[in-house]
PDB file of C-alpha atoms in Angstrom:
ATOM      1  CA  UNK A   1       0.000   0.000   0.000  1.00 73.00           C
ATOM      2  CA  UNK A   2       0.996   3.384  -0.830  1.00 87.00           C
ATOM      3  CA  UNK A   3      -0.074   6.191   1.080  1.00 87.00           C
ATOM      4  CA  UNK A   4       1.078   8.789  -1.320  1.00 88.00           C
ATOM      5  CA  UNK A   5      -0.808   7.034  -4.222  1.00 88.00           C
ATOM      6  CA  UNK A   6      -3.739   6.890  -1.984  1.00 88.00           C
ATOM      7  CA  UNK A   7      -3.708  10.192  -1.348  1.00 91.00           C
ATOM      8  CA  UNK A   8      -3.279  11.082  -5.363  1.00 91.00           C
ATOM      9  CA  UNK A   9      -5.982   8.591  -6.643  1.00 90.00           C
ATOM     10  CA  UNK A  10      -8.835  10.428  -3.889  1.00 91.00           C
ATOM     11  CA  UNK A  11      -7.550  13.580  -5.652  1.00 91.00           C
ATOM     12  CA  UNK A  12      -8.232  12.308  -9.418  1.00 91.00           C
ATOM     13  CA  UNK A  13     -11.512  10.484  -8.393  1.00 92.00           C
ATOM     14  CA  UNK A  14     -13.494  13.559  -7.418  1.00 92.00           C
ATOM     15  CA  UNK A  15     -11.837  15.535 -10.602  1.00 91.00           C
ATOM     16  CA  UNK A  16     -12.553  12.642 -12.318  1.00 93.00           C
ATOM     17  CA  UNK A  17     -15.952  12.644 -11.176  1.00 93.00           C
ATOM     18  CA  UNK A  18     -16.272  16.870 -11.090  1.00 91.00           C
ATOM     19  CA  UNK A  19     -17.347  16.077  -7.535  1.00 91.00           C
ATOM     20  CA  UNK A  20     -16.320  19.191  -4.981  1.00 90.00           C
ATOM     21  CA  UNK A  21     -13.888  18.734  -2.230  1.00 90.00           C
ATOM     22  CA  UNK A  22     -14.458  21.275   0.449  1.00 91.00           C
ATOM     23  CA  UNK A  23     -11.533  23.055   1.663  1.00 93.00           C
ATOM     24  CA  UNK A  24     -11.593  21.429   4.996  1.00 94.00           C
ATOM     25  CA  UNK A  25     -11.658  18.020   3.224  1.00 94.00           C
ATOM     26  CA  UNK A  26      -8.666  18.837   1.343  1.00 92.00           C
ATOM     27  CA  UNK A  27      -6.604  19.797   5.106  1.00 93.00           C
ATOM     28  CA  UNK A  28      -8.275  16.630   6.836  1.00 94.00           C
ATOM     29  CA  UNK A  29      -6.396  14.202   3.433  1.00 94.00           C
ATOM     30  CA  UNK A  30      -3.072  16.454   3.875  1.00 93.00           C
ATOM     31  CA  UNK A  31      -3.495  15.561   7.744  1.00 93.00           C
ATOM     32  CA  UNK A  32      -3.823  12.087   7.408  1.00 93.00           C
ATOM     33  CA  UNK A  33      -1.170  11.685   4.608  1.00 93.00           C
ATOM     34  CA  UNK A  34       1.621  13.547   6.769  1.00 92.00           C
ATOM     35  CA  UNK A  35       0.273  11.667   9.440  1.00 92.00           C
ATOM     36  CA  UNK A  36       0.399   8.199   8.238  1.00 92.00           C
ATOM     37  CA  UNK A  37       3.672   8.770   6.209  1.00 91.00           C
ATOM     38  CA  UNK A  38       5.650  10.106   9.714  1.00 91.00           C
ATOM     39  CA  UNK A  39       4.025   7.247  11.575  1.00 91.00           C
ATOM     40  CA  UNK A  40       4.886   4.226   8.456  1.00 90.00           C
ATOM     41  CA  UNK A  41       7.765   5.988   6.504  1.00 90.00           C
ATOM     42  CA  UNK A  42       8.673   2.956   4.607  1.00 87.00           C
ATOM     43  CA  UNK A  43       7.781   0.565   1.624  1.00 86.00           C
ATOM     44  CA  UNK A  44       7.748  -1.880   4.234  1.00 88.00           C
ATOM     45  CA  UNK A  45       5.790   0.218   6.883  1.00 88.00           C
ATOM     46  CA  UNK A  46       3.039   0.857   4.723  1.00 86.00           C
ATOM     47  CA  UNK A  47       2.620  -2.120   3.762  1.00 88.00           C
ATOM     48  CA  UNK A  48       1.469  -3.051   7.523  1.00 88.00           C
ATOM     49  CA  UNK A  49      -1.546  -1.291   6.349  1.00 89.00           C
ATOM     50  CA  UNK A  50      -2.335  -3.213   3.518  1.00 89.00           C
ATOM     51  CA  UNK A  51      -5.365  -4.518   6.021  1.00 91.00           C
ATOM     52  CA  UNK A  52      -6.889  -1.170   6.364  1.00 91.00           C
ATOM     53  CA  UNK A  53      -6.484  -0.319   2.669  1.00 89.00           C
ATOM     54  CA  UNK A  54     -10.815  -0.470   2.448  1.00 91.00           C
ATOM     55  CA  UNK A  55     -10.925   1.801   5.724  1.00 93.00           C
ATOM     56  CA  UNK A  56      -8.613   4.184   4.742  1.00 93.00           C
ATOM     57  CA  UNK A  57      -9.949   4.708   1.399  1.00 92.00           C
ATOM     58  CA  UNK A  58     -13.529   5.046   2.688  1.00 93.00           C
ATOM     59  CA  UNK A  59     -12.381   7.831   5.377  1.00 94.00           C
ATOM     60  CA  UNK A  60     -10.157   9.647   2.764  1.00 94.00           C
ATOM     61  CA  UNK A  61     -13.285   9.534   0.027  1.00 93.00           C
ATOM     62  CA  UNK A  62     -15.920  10.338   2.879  1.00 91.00           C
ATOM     63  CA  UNK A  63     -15.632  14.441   2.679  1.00 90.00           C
ATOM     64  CA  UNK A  64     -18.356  14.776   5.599  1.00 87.00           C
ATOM     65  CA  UNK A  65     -18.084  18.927   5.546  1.00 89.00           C
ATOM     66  CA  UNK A  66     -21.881  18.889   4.481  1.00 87.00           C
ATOM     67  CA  UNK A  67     -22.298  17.780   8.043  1.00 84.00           C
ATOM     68  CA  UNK A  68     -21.050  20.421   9.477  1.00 84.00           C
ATOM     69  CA  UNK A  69     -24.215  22.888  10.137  1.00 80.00           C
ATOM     70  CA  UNK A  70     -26.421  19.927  11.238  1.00 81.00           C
ATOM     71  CA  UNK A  71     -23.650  18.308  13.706  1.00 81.00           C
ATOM     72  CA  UNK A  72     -22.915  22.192  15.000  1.00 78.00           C
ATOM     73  CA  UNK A  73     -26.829  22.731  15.694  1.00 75.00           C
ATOM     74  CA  UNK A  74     -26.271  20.334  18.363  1.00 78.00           C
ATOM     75  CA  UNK A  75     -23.911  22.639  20.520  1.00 74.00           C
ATOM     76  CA  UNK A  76     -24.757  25.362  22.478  1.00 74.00           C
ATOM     77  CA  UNK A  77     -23.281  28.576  19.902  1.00 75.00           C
ATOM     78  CA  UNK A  78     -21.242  30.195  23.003  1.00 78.00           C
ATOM     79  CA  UNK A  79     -19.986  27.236  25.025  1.00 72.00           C
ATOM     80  CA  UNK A  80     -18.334  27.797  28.018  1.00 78.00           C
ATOM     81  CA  UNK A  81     -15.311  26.360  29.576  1.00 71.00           C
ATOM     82  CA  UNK A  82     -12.854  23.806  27.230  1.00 71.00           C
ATOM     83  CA  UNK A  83     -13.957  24.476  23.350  1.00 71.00           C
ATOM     84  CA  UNK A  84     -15.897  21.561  22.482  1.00 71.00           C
ATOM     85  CA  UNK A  85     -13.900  19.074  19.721  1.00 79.00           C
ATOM     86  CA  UNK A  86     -14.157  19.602  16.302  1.00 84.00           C
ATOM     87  CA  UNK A  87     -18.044  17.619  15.573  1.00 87.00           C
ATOM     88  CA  UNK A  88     -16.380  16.730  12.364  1.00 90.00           C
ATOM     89  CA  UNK A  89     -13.879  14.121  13.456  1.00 90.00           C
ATOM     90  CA  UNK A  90     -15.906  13.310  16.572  1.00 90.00           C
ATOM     91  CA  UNK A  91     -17.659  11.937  13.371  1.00 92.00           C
ATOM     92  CA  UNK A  92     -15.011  10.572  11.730  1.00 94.00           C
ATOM     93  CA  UNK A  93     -13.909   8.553  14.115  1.00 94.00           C
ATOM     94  CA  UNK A  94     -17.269   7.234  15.494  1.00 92.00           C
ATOM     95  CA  UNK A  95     -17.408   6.067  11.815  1.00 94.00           C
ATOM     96  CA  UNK A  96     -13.600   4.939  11.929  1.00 94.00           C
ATOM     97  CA  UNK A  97     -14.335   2.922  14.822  1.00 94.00           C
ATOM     98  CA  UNK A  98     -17.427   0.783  13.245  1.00 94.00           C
ATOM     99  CA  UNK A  99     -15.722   0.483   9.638  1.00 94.00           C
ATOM    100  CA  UNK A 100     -12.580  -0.970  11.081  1.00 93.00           C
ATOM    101  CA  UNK A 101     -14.885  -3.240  13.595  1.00 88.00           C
ATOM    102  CA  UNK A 102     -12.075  -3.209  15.788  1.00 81.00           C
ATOM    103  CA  UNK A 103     -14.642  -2.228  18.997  1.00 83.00           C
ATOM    104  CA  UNK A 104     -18.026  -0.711  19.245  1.00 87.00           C
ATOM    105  CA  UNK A 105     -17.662   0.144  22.886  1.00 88.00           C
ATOM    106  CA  UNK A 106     -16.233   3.736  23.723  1.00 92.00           C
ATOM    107  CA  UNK A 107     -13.341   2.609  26.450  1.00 92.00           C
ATOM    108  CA  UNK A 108     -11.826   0.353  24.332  1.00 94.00           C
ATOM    109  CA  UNK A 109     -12.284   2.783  21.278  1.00 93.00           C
ATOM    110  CA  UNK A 110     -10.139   5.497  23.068  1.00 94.00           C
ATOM    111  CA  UNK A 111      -7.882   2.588  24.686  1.00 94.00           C
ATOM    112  CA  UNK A 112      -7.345   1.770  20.488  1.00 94.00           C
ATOM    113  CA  UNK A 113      -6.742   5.678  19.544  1.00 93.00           C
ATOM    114  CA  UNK A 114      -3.938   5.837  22.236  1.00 92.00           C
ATOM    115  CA  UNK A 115      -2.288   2.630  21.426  1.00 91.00           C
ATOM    116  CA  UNK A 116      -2.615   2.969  18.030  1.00 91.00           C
ATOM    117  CA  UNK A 117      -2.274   6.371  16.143  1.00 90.00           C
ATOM    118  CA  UNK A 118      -3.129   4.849  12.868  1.00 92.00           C
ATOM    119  CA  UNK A 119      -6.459   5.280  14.049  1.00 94.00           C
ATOM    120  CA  UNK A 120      -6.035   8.651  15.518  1.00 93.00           C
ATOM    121  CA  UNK A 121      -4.628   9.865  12.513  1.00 94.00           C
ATOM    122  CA  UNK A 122      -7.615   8.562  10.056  1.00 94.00           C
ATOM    123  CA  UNK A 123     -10.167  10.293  12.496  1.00 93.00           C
ATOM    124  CA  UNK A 124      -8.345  13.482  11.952  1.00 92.00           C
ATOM    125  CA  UNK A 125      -6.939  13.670  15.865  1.00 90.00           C
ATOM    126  CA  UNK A 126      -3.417  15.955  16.176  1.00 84.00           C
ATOM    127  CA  UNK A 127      -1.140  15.013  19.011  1.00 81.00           C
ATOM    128  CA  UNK A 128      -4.251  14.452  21.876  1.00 87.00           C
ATOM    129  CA  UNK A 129      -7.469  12.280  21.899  1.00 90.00           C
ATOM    130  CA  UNK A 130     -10.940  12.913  22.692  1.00 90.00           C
ATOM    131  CA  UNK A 131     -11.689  10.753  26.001  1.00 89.00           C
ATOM    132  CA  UNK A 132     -14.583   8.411  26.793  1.00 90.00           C
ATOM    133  CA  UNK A 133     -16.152  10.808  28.293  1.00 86.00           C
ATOM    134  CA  UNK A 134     -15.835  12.713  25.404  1.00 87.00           C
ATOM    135  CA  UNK A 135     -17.565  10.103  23.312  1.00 89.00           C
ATOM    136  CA  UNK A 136     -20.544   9.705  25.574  1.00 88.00           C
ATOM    137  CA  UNK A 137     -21.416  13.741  25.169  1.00 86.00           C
ATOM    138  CA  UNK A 138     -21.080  13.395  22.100  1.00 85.00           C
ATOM    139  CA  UNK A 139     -23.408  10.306  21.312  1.00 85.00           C
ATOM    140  CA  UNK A 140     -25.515  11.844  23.571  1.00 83.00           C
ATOM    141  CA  UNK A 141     -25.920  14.944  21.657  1.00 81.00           C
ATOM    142  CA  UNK A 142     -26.712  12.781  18.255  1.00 82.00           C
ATOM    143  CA  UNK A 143     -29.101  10.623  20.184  1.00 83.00           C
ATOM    144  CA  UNK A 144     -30.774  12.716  23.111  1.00 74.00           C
ATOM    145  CA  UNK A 145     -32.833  10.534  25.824  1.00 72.00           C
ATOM    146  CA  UNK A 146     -36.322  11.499  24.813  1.00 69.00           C
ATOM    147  CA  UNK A 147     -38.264   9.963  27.713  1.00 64.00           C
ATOM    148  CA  UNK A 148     -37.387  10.636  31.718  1.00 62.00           C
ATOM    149  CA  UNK A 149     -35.035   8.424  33.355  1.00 60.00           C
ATOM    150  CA  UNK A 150     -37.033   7.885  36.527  1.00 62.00           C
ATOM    151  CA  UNK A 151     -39.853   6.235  33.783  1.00 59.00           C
ATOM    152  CA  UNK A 152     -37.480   4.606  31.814  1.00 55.00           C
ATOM    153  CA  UNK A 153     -36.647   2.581  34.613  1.00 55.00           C
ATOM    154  CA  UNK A 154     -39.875   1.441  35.542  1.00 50.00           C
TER     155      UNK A 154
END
Protein backbone atom coordinates (compact mmCIF):
# COMPACT_ATOMS: atom_id res chain seq x y z
CA UNK A 1 0.00 0.00 0.00
CA UNK A 2 1.00 3.38 -0.83
CA UNK A 3 -0.07 6.19 1.08
CA UNK A 4 1.08 8.79 -1.32
CA UNK A 5 -0.81 7.03 -4.22
CA UNK A 6 -3.74 6.89 -1.98
CA UNK A 7 -3.71 10.19 -1.35
CA UNK A 8 -3.28 11.08 -5.36
CA UNK A 9 -5.98 8.59 -6.64
CA UNK A 10 -8.84 10.43 -3.89
CA UNK A 11 -7.55 13.58 -5.65
CA UNK A 12 -8.23 12.31 -9.42
CA UNK A 13 -11.51 10.48 -8.39
CA UNK A 14 -13.49 13.56 -7.42
CA UNK A 15 -11.84 15.54 -10.60
CA UNK A 16 -12.55 12.64 -12.32
CA UNK A 17 -15.95 12.64 -11.18
CA UNK A 18 -16.27 16.87 -11.09
CA UNK A 19 -17.35 16.08 -7.54
CA UNK A 20 -16.32 19.19 -4.98
CA UNK A 21 -13.89 18.73 -2.23
CA UNK A 22 -14.46 21.27 0.45
CA UNK A 23 -11.53 23.06 1.66
CA UNK A 24 -11.59 21.43 5.00
CA UNK A 25 -11.66 18.02 3.22
CA UNK A 26 -8.67 18.84 1.34
CA UNK A 27 -6.60 19.80 5.11
CA UNK A 28 -8.27 16.63 6.84
CA UNK A 29 -6.40 14.20 3.43
CA UNK A 30 -3.07 16.45 3.88
CA UNK A 31 -3.49 15.56 7.74
CA UNK A 32 -3.82 12.09 7.41
CA UNK A 33 -1.17 11.69 4.61
CA UNK A 34 1.62 13.55 6.77
CA UNK A 35 0.27 11.67 9.44
CA UNK A 36 0.40 8.20 8.24
CA UNK A 37 3.67 8.77 6.21
CA UNK A 38 5.65 10.11 9.71
CA UNK A 39 4.02 7.25 11.58
CA UNK A 40 4.89 4.23 8.46
CA UNK A 41 7.77 5.99 6.50
CA UNK A 42 8.67 2.96 4.61
CA UNK A 43 7.78 0.57 1.62
CA UNK A 44 7.75 -1.88 4.23
CA UNK A 45 5.79 0.22 6.88
CA UNK A 46 3.04 0.86 4.72
CA UNK A 47 2.62 -2.12 3.76
CA UNK A 48 1.47 -3.05 7.52
CA UNK A 49 -1.55 -1.29 6.35
CA UNK A 50 -2.34 -3.21 3.52
CA UNK A 51 -5.36 -4.52 6.02
CA UNK A 52 -6.89 -1.17 6.36
CA UNK A 53 -6.48 -0.32 2.67
CA UNK A 54 -10.81 -0.47 2.45
CA UNK A 55 -10.92 1.80 5.72
CA UNK A 56 -8.61 4.18 4.74
CA UNK A 57 -9.95 4.71 1.40
CA UNK A 58 -13.53 5.05 2.69
CA UNK A 59 -12.38 7.83 5.38
CA UNK A 60 -10.16 9.65 2.76
CA UNK A 61 -13.29 9.53 0.03
CA UNK A 62 -15.92 10.34 2.88
CA UNK A 63 -15.63 14.44 2.68
CA UNK A 64 -18.36 14.78 5.60
CA UNK A 65 -18.08 18.93 5.55
CA UNK A 66 -21.88 18.89 4.48
CA UNK A 67 -22.30 17.78 8.04
CA UNK A 68 -21.05 20.42 9.48
CA UNK A 69 -24.22 22.89 10.14
CA UNK A 70 -26.42 19.93 11.24
CA UNK A 71 -23.65 18.31 13.71
CA UNK A 72 -22.92 22.19 15.00
CA UNK A 73 -26.83 22.73 15.69
CA UNK A 74 -26.27 20.33 18.36
CA UNK A 75 -23.91 22.64 20.52
CA UNK A 76 -24.76 25.36 22.48
CA UNK A 77 -23.28 28.58 19.90
CA UNK A 78 -21.24 30.20 23.00
CA UNK A 79 -19.99 27.24 25.03
CA UNK A 80 -18.33 27.80 28.02
CA UNK A 81 -15.31 26.36 29.58
CA UNK A 82 -12.85 23.81 27.23
CA UNK A 83 -13.96 24.48 23.35
CA UNK A 84 -15.90 21.56 22.48
CA UNK A 85 -13.90 19.07 19.72
CA UNK A 86 -14.16 19.60 16.30
CA UNK A 87 -18.04 17.62 15.57
CA UNK A 88 -16.38 16.73 12.36
CA UNK A 89 -13.88 14.12 13.46
CA UNK A 90 -15.91 13.31 16.57
CA UNK A 91 -17.66 11.94 13.37
CA UNK A 92 -15.01 10.57 11.73
CA UNK A 93 -13.91 8.55 14.11
CA UNK A 94 -17.27 7.23 15.49
CA UNK A 95 -17.41 6.07 11.81
CA UNK A 96 -13.60 4.94 11.93
CA UNK A 97 -14.34 2.92 14.82
CA UNK A 98 -17.43 0.78 13.24
CA UNK A 99 -15.72 0.48 9.64
CA UNK A 100 -12.58 -0.97 11.08
CA UNK A 101 -14.88 -3.24 13.59
CA UNK A 102 -12.07 -3.21 15.79
CA UNK A 103 -14.64 -2.23 19.00
CA UNK A 104 -18.03 -0.71 19.24
CA UNK A 105 -17.66 0.14 22.89
CA UNK A 106 -16.23 3.74 23.72
CA UNK A 107 -13.34 2.61 26.45
CA UNK A 108 -11.83 0.35 24.33
CA UNK A 109 -12.28 2.78 21.28
CA UNK A 110 -10.14 5.50 23.07
CA UNK A 111 -7.88 2.59 24.69
CA UNK A 112 -7.34 1.77 20.49
CA UNK A 113 -6.74 5.68 19.54
CA UNK A 114 -3.94 5.84 22.24
CA UNK A 115 -2.29 2.63 21.43
CA UNK A 116 -2.62 2.97 18.03
CA UNK A 117 -2.27 6.37 16.14
CA UNK A 118 -3.13 4.85 12.87
CA UNK A 119 -6.46 5.28 14.05
CA UNK A 120 -6.03 8.65 15.52
CA UNK A 121 -4.63 9.87 12.51
CA UNK A 122 -7.61 8.56 10.06
CA UNK A 123 -10.17 10.29 12.50
CA UNK A 124 -8.35 13.48 11.95
CA UNK A 125 -6.94 13.67 15.87
CA UNK A 126 -3.42 15.96 16.18
CA UNK A 127 -1.14 15.01 19.01
CA UNK A 128 -4.25 14.45 21.88
CA UNK A 129 -7.47 12.28 21.90
CA UNK A 130 -10.94 12.91 22.69
CA UNK A 131 -11.69 10.75 26.00
CA UNK A 132 -14.58 8.41 26.79
CA UNK A 133 -16.15 10.81 28.29
CA UNK A 134 -15.84 12.71 25.40
CA UNK A 135 -17.56 10.10 23.31
CA UNK A 136 -20.54 9.70 25.57
CA UNK A 137 -21.42 13.74 25.17
CA UNK A 138 -21.08 13.39 22.10
CA UNK A 139 -23.41 10.31 21.31
CA UNK A 140 -25.52 11.84 23.57
CA UNK A 141 -25.92 14.94 21.66
CA UNK A 142 -26.71 12.78 18.26
CA UNK A 143 -29.10 10.62 20.18
CA UNK A 144 -30.77 12.72 23.11
CA UNK A 145 -32.83 10.53 25.82
CA UNK A 146 -36.32 11.50 24.81
CA UNK A 147 -38.26 9.96 27.71
CA UNK A 148 -37.39 10.64 31.72
CA UNK A 149 -35.03 8.42 33.35
CA UNK A 150 -37.03 7.89 36.53
CA UNK A 151 -39.85 6.23 33.78
CA UNK A 152 -37.48 4.61 31.81
CA UNK A 153 -36.65 2.58 34.61
CA UNK A 154 -39.88 1.44 35.54
Amino acid sequence: MNIVQIYRDVIKFFERHKFSISPQHKRYLKHARRELIRLYPTKQDQEMLDPYSDLILALFLLDLESLRLQLQAFYHPKPRGTLPRDPIQMFRSLLCMILSAETLSFTKWVEILRSRPLFAALSGFAGDTPGIGTFYDFSERLFPETTDPIIRQA
